[in-house]
C-alpha positions as CSV (number, residue, x, y, z in Angstrom):
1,X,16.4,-5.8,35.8
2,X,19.5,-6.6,33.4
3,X,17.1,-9.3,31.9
4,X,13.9,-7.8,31.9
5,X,15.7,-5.1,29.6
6,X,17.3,-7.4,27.5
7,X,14.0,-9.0,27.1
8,X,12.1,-6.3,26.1
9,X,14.9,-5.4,23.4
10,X,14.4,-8.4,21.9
11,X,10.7,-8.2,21.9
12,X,11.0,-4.5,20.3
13,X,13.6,-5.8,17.4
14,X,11.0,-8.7,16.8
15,X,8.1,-6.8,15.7
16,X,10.4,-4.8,13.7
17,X,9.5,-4.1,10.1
18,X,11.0,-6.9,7.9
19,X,12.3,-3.7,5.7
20,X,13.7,-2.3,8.6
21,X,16.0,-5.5,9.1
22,X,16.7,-4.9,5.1
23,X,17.4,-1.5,5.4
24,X,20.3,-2.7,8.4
25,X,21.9,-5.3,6.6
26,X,21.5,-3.2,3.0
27,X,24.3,-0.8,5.1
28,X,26.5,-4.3,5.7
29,X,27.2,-4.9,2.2
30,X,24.8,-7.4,1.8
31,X,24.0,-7.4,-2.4
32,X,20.2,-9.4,-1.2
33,X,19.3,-6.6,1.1
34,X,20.8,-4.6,-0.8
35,X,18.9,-4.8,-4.2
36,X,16.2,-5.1,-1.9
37,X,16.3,-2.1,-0.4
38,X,16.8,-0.9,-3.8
39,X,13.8,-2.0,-5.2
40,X,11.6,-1.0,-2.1
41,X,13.0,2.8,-2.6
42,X,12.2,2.7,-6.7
43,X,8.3,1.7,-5.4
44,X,8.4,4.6,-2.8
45,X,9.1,6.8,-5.9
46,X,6.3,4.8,-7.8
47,X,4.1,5.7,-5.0
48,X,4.9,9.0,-4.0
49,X,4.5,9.8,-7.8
50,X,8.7,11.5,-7.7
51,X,9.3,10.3,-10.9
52,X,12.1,12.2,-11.2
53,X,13.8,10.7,-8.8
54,X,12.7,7.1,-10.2
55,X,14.6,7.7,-14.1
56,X,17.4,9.3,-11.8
57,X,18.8,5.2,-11.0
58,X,17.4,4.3,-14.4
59,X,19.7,2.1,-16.2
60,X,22.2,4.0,-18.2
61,X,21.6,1.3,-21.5
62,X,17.8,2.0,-20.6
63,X,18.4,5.9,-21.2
64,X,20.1,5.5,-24.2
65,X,17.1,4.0,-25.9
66,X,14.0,5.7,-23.8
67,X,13.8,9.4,-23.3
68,X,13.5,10.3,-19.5
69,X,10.7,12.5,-20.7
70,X,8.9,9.4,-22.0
71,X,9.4,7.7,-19.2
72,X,8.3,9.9,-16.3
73,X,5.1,11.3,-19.0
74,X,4.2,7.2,-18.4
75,X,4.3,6.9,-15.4
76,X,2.2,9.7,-15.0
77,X,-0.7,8.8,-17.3
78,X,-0.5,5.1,-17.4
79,X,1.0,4.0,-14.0
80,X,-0.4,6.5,-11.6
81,X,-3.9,5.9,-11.9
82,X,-3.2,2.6,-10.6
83,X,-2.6,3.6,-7.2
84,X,0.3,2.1,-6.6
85,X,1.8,1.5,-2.9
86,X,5.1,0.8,-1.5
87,X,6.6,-3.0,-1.8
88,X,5.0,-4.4,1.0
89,X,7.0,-8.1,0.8
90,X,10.5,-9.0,-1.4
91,X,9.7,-12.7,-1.4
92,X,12.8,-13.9,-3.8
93,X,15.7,-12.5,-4.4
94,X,17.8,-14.7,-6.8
95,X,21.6,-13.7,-9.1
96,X,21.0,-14.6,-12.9
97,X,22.1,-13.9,-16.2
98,X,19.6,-12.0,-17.4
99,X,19.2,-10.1,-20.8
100,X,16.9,-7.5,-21.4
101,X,14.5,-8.0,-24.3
102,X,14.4,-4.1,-25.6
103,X,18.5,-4.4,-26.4
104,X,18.9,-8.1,-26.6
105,X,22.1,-7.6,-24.4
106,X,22.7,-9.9,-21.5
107,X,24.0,-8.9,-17.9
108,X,25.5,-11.4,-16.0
109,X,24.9,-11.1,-12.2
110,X,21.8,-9.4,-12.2
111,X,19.6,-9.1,-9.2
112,X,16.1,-11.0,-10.0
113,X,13.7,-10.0,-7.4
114,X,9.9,-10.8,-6.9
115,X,7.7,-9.1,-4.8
116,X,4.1,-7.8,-3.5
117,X,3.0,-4.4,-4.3
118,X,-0.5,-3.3,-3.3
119,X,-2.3,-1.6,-6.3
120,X,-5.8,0.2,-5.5
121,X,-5.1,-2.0,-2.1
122,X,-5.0,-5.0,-3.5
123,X,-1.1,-6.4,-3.5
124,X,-0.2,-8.3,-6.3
125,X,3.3,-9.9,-7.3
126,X,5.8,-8.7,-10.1
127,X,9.9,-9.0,-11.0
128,X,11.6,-6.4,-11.4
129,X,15.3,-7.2,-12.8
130,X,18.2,-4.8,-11.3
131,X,21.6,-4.3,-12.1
132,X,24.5,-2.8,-10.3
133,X,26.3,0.0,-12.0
134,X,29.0,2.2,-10.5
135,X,28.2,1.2,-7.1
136,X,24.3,1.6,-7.9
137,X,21.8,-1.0,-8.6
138,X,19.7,0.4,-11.5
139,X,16.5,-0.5,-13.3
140,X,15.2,-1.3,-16.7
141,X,11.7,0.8,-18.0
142,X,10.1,-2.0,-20.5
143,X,9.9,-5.5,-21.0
144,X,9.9,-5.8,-24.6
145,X,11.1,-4.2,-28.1
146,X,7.6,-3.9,-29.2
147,X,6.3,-2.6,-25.8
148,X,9.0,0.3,-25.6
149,X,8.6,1.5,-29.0
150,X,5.1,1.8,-28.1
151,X,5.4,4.1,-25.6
152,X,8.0,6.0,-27.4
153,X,5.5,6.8,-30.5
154,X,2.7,7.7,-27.6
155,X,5.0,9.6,-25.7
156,X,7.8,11.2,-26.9
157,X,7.3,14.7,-27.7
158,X,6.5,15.8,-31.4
């Protein structure tokens, strides 16, 4: 009986969301899982549409350039009719110096981390660069000068 039980524990824990396994070691101090985790709960806010809760782990240098306004207004008009769904695979995790194009500054040990993400049900893969800050790993909004002052002008209020 001892060994049926075991068995079936083991059977249970293997068709176990991948994410829940994330989610466990995440708790362990594991800085993969994680800034895994940590990008599978920014894509939950993506699509849940709690933008407010998605600038609240916005990178701090990220706020001092972007209004929060401009970003959640974004989000809103531009991101949300893509009908975005939860990360449904992290398929790279990888520690880089990385330096973010819209300041030109560079942080060292920055969590690099590709994944699938279903949009309008069809999953496609992106990056998404993270960086750990007081304790938290926190996100960038834009890719490039150019791109952010963009949606600055569009979006910022008059």
């Amino acid at each position: 009986m001892r060994r049926w039980s075991t068995l079936m524990t083991l059977l249970i824990l293997s068709l176990a969301s991948p994410m829940t396994w994330l989610a466990g070691a995440a708790q362990e101090g594991d800085p993969v899982a994680e800034a895994s985790a940590a990008a599978m709960d920014l894509s939950r806010f993506e699509a849940n549409g709690d933008y407010e809760s998605l600038v609240e782990v916005l990178h701090p240098d990220a706020e001092a350039i972007i209004p929060l306004d401009v970003v959640t207004a974004w989000y809103a008009e531009e991101f949300a009719p893509r009908d975005a769904g939860e990360i449904t695979q992290v398929t790279d995790v990888q520690f880089i110096d990385w330096t973010w194009p819209v300041n030109g500054k560079t942080y060292p040990e920055t969590a690099e981390i590709t994944f699938e993400q279903p949009f309008g049900g069809v999953a496609e893969i992106d990056t998404i660069h993270l960086v750990e800050f007081s304790g938290e790993w926190r996100w960038f909004f834009g890719v490039s000068l150019e791109g952010a002052n963009s949606v600055i002008e569009s979006y910022a209020p008059a």
